[in-house]
């Protein structure tokens, strides 16, 4: 992969990393704030735990994505970026452009989706 492309992927990944870090941190703070709010009646309590659960689930997804982005940045550093982590083949350019933190090429992703990897 040429340097210009690597640079543009790096820029996108770093932007995404920053964005996710902000979201993850914020939802953790919101979760705590929901905890601290004094809840008087049962309806409030139910709404509160619903909000907390929602925030929790959401931050879970974001955390997982952040992990993938971090790994992709590591691969940029060690030069294995753009290679499938399973078969070491090149990940399709189009796929990388859509999902720069993709770990697998399309074939391996399909195998993984079917539980074959
Ligand atoms: Zn593969």
PDB file of C-alpha atoms and ligand atoms in Angstrom:
ATOM      1  CA  UNK A   1       0.000   0.000   0.000  1.00  0.00           C
ATOM      2  CA  UNK A   2       1.444   3.387  -0.870  1.00  0.00           C
ATOM      3  CA  UNK A   3       2.326   5.925   1.794  1.00  0.00           C
ATOM      4  CA  UNK A   4      -0.374   8.359   0.786  1.00  0.00           C
ATOM      5  CA  UNK A   5      -3.057   5.749   1.294  1.00  0.00           C
ATOM      6  CA  UNK A   6      -1.596   4.649   4.595  1.00  0.00           C
ATOM      7  CA  UNK A   7      -1.595   8.281   5.723  1.00  0.00           C
ATOM      8  CA  UNK A   8      -5.207   8.796   4.773  1.00  0.00           C
ATOM      9  CA  UNK A   9      -6.251   5.613   6.619  1.00  0.00           C
ATOM     10  CA  UNK A  10      -4.227   6.704   9.630  1.00  0.00           C
ATOM     11  CA  UNK A  11      -5.983  10.056   9.650  1.00  0.00           C
ATOM     12  CA  UNK A  12      -9.412   8.425   9.443  1.00  0.00           C
ATOM     13  CA  UNK A  13      -8.593   5.936  12.187  1.00  0.00           C
ATOM     14  CA  UNK A  14      -7.236   8.588  14.524  1.00  0.00           C
ATOM     15  CA  UNK A  15     -10.326  10.747  13.984  1.00  0.00           C
ATOM     16  CA  UNK A  16     -12.558   7.763  14.689  1.00  0.00           C
ATOM     17  CA  UNK A  17     -10.531   6.865  17.766  1.00  0.00           C
ATOM     18  CA  UNK A  18     -10.908  10.379  19.158  1.00  0.00           C
ATOM     19  CA  UNK A  19     -14.629  10.422  18.416  1.00  0.00           C
ATOM     20  CA  UNK A  20     -15.185   7.055  20.108  1.00  0.00           C
ATOM     21  CA  UNK A  21     -13.106   7.967  23.123  1.00  0.00           C
ATOM     22  CA  UNK A  22     -15.267  11.032  23.578  1.00  0.00           C
ATOM     23  CA  UNK A  23     -18.509   9.036  23.269  1.00  0.00           C
ATOM     24  CA  UNK A  24     -17.347   6.238  25.569  1.00  0.00           C
ATOM     25  CA  UNK A  25     -16.176   8.690  28.222  1.00  0.00           C
ATOM     26  CA  UNK A  26     -19.367  10.694  27.975  1.00  0.00           C
ATOM     27  CA  UNK A  27     -21.690   7.703  28.260  1.00  0.00           C
ATOM     28  CA  UNK A  28     -19.757   6.543  31.323  1.00  0.00           C
ATOM     29  CA  UNK A  29     -20.301   9.945  32.876  1.00  0.00           C
ATOM     30  CA  UNK A  30     -23.984   9.900  31.918  1.00  0.00           C
ATOM     31  CA  UNK A  31     -24.337   6.476  33.481  1.00  0.00           C
ATOM     32  CA  UNK A  32     -22.883   7.761  36.711  1.00  0.00           C
ATOM     33  CA  UNK A  33     -25.076  10.862  36.611  1.00  0.00           C
ATOM     34  CA  UNK A  34     -28.173   8.683  36.158  1.00  0.00           C
ATOM     35  CA  UNK A  35     -27.027   6.791  39.225  1.00  0.00           C
ATOM     36  CA  UNK A  36     -26.678   9.877  41.328  1.00  0.00           C
ATOM     37  CA  UNK A  37     -30.020  11.373  40.437  1.00  0.00           C
ATOM     38  CA  UNK A  38     -32.360  11.011  43.362  1.00  0.00           C
ATOM     39  CA  UNK A  39     -35.218   8.751  42.305  1.00  0.00           C
ATOM     40  CA  UNK A  40     -38.424   9.225  44.253  1.00  0.00           C
ATOM     41  CA  UNK A  41     -41.100   6.946  42.886  1.00  0.00           C
ATOM     42  CA  UNK A  42     -41.120   3.619  41.105  1.00  0.00           C
ATOM     43  CA  UNK A  43     -41.847   5.073  37.657  1.00  0.00           C
ATOM     44  CA  UNK A  44     -38.766   7.221  37.978  1.00  0.00           C
ATOM     45  CA  UNK A  45     -36.715   4.284  39.059  1.00  0.00           C
ATOM     46  CA  UNK A  46     -37.846   2.215  36.099  1.00  0.00           C
ATOM     47  CA  UNK A  47     -37.087   5.026  33.681  1.00  0.00           C
ATOM     48  CA  UNK A  48     -33.736   5.476  35.297  1.00  0.00           C
ATOM     49  CA  UNK A  49     -32.705   1.868  35.012  1.00  0.00           C
ATOM     50  CA  UNK A  50     -33.931   1.783  31.429  1.00  0.00           C
ATOM     51  CA  UNK A  51     -31.759   4.802  30.591  1.00  0.00           C
ATOM     52  CA  UNK A  52     -28.815   3.211  32.327  1.00  0.00           C
ATOM     53  CA  UNK A  53     -29.230  -0.032  30.491  1.00  0.00           C
ATOM     54  CA  UNK A  54     -29.481   1.784  27.182  1.00  0.00           C
ATOM     55  CA  UNK A  55     -26.367   3.824  27.873  1.00  0.00           C
ATOM     56  CA  UNK A  56     -24.552   0.757  29.058  1.00  0.00           C
ATOM     57  CA  UNK A  57     -25.383  -1.229  25.940  1.00  0.00           C
ATOM     58  CA  UNK A  58     -24.455   1.661  23.705  1.00  0.00           C
ATOM     59  CA  UNK A  59     -21.109   2.222  25.378  1.00  0.00           C
ATOM     60  CA  UNK A  60     -20.422  -1.494  25.107  1.00  0.00           C
ATOM     61  CA  UNK A  61     -20.785  -1.346  21.327  1.00  0.00           C
ATOM     62  CA  UNK A  62     -18.619   1.737  21.153  1.00  0.00           C
ATOM     63  CA  UNK A  63     -15.990   0.179  23.349  1.00  0.00           C
ATOM     64  CA  UNK A  64     -15.823  -2.836  21.056  1.00  0.00           C
ATOM     65  CA  UNK A  65     -15.467  -0.578  18.038  1.00  0.00           C
ATOM     66  CA  UNK A  66     -12.805   1.460  19.802  1.00  0.00           C
ATOM     67  CA  UNK A  67     -10.869  -1.741  20.426  1.00  0.00           C
ATOM     68  CA  UNK A  68     -10.986  -2.571  16.695  1.00  0.00           C
ATOM     69  CA  UNK A  69      -9.824   0.936  15.806  1.00  0.00           C
ATOM     70  CA  UNK A  70      -6.964   0.683  18.302  1.00  0.00           C
ATOM     71  CA  UNK A  71      -5.883  -2.626  16.795  1.00  0.00           C
ATOM     72  CA  UNK A  72      -5.982  -1.187  13.285  1.00  0.00           C
ATOM     73  CA  UNK A  73      -3.745   1.684  14.419  1.00  0.00           C
ATOM     74  CA  UNK A  74      -1.339  -0.883  15.866  1.00  0.00           C
ATOM     75  CA  UNK A  75      -1.306  -2.709  12.533  1.00  0.00           C
ATOM     76  CA  UNK A  76      -0.488   0.586  10.812  1.00  0.00           C
ATOM     77  CA  UNK A  77       2.509   0.881  13.119  1.00  0.00           C
ATOM     78  CA  UNK A  78       3.823  -2.635  12.579  1.00  0.00           C
ATOM     79  CA  UNK A  79       3.137  -2.602   8.853  1.00  0.00           C
ATOM     80  CA  UNK A  80       0.511  -5.328   8.762  1.00  0.00           C
ATOM     81  CA  UNK A  81      -2.347  -2.942   8.087  1.00  0.00           C
ATOM     82  CA  UNK A  82      -4.503  -4.022   5.152  1.00  0.00           C
ATOM     83  CA  UNK A  83      -3.696  -7.697   5.665  1.00  0.00           C
ATOM     84  CA  UNK A  84      -6.325 -10.136   6.853  1.00  0.00           C
ATOM     85  CA  UNK A  85      -5.526 -11.288  10.405  1.00  0.00           C
ATOM     86  CA  UNK A  86      -6.681 -14.816   9.570  1.00  0.00           C
ATOM     87  CA  UNK A  87      -5.227 -15.667   6.147  1.00  0.00           C
ATOM     88  CA  UNK A  88      -2.659 -12.833   5.812  1.00  0.00           C
ATOM     89  CA  UNK A  89      -4.104 -12.065   2.390  1.00  0.00           C
ATOM     90  CA  UNK A  90      -4.805  -8.515   1.365  1.00  0.00           C
ATOM     91  CA  UNK A  91      -8.081  -7.062   2.511  1.00  0.00           C
ATOM     92  CA  UNK A  92      -9.995  -5.682  -0.458  1.00  0.00           C
ATOM     93  CA  UNK A  93      -9.371  -1.978  -0.965  1.00  0.00           C
ATOM     94  CA  UNK A  94     -13.074  -1.186  -1.162  1.00  0.00           C
ATOM     95  CA  UNK A  95     -13.687  -2.970   2.107  1.00  0.00           C
ATOM     96  CA  UNK A  96     -10.918  -1.032   3.822  1.00  0.00           C
ATOM     97  CA  UNK A  97     -12.267   2.207   2.501  1.00  0.00           C
ATOM     98  CA  UNK A  98     -15.691   1.387   3.927  1.00  0.00           C
ATOM     99  CA  UNK A  99     -14.354  -0.076   7.185  1.00  0.00           C
ATOM    100  CA  UNK A 100     -10.713   0.901   7.809  1.00  0.00           C
ATOM    101  CA  UNK A 101     -10.674  -1.141  11.039  1.00  0.00           C
ATOM    102  CA  UNK A 102     -11.735  -4.360   9.276  1.00  0.00           C
ATOM    103  CA  UNK A 103      -9.667  -7.298  10.549  1.00  0.00           C
ATOM    104  CA  UNK A 104     -10.663  -9.835   7.925  1.00  0.00           C
ATOM    105  CA  UNK A 105     -10.895 -10.038   4.181  1.00  0.00           C
ATOM    106  CA  UNK A 106     -14.388 -10.671   2.835  1.00  0.00           C
ATOM    107  CA  UNK A 107     -13.911 -14.445   2.560  1.00  0.00           C
ATOM    108  CA  UNK A 108     -12.688 -14.802   6.134  1.00  0.00           C
ATOM    109  CA  UNK A 109     -15.350 -12.421   7.424  1.00  0.00           C
ATOM    110  CA  UNK A 110     -17.998 -14.625   5.860  1.00  0.00           C
ATOM    111  CA  UNK A 111     -16.461 -17.699   7.437  1.00  0.00           C
ATOM    112  CA  UNK A 112     -16.419 -15.933  10.780  1.00  0.00           C
ATOM    113  CA  UNK A 113     -20.033 -14.836  10.399  1.00  0.00           C
ATOM    114  CA  UNK A 114     -20.912 -18.484   9.881  1.00  0.00           C
ATOM    115  CA  UNK A 115     -18.847 -19.566  12.854  1.00  0.00           C
ATOM    116  CA  UNK A 116     -16.307 -21.392  10.683  1.00  0.00           C
ATOM    117  CA  UNK A 117     -13.298 -19.372  11.746  1.00  0.00           C
TER     118      UNK A 117
HETATM  119 ZN1  LIG B   1      -8.693 -13.662   5.014  1.00  0.00          ZN
END
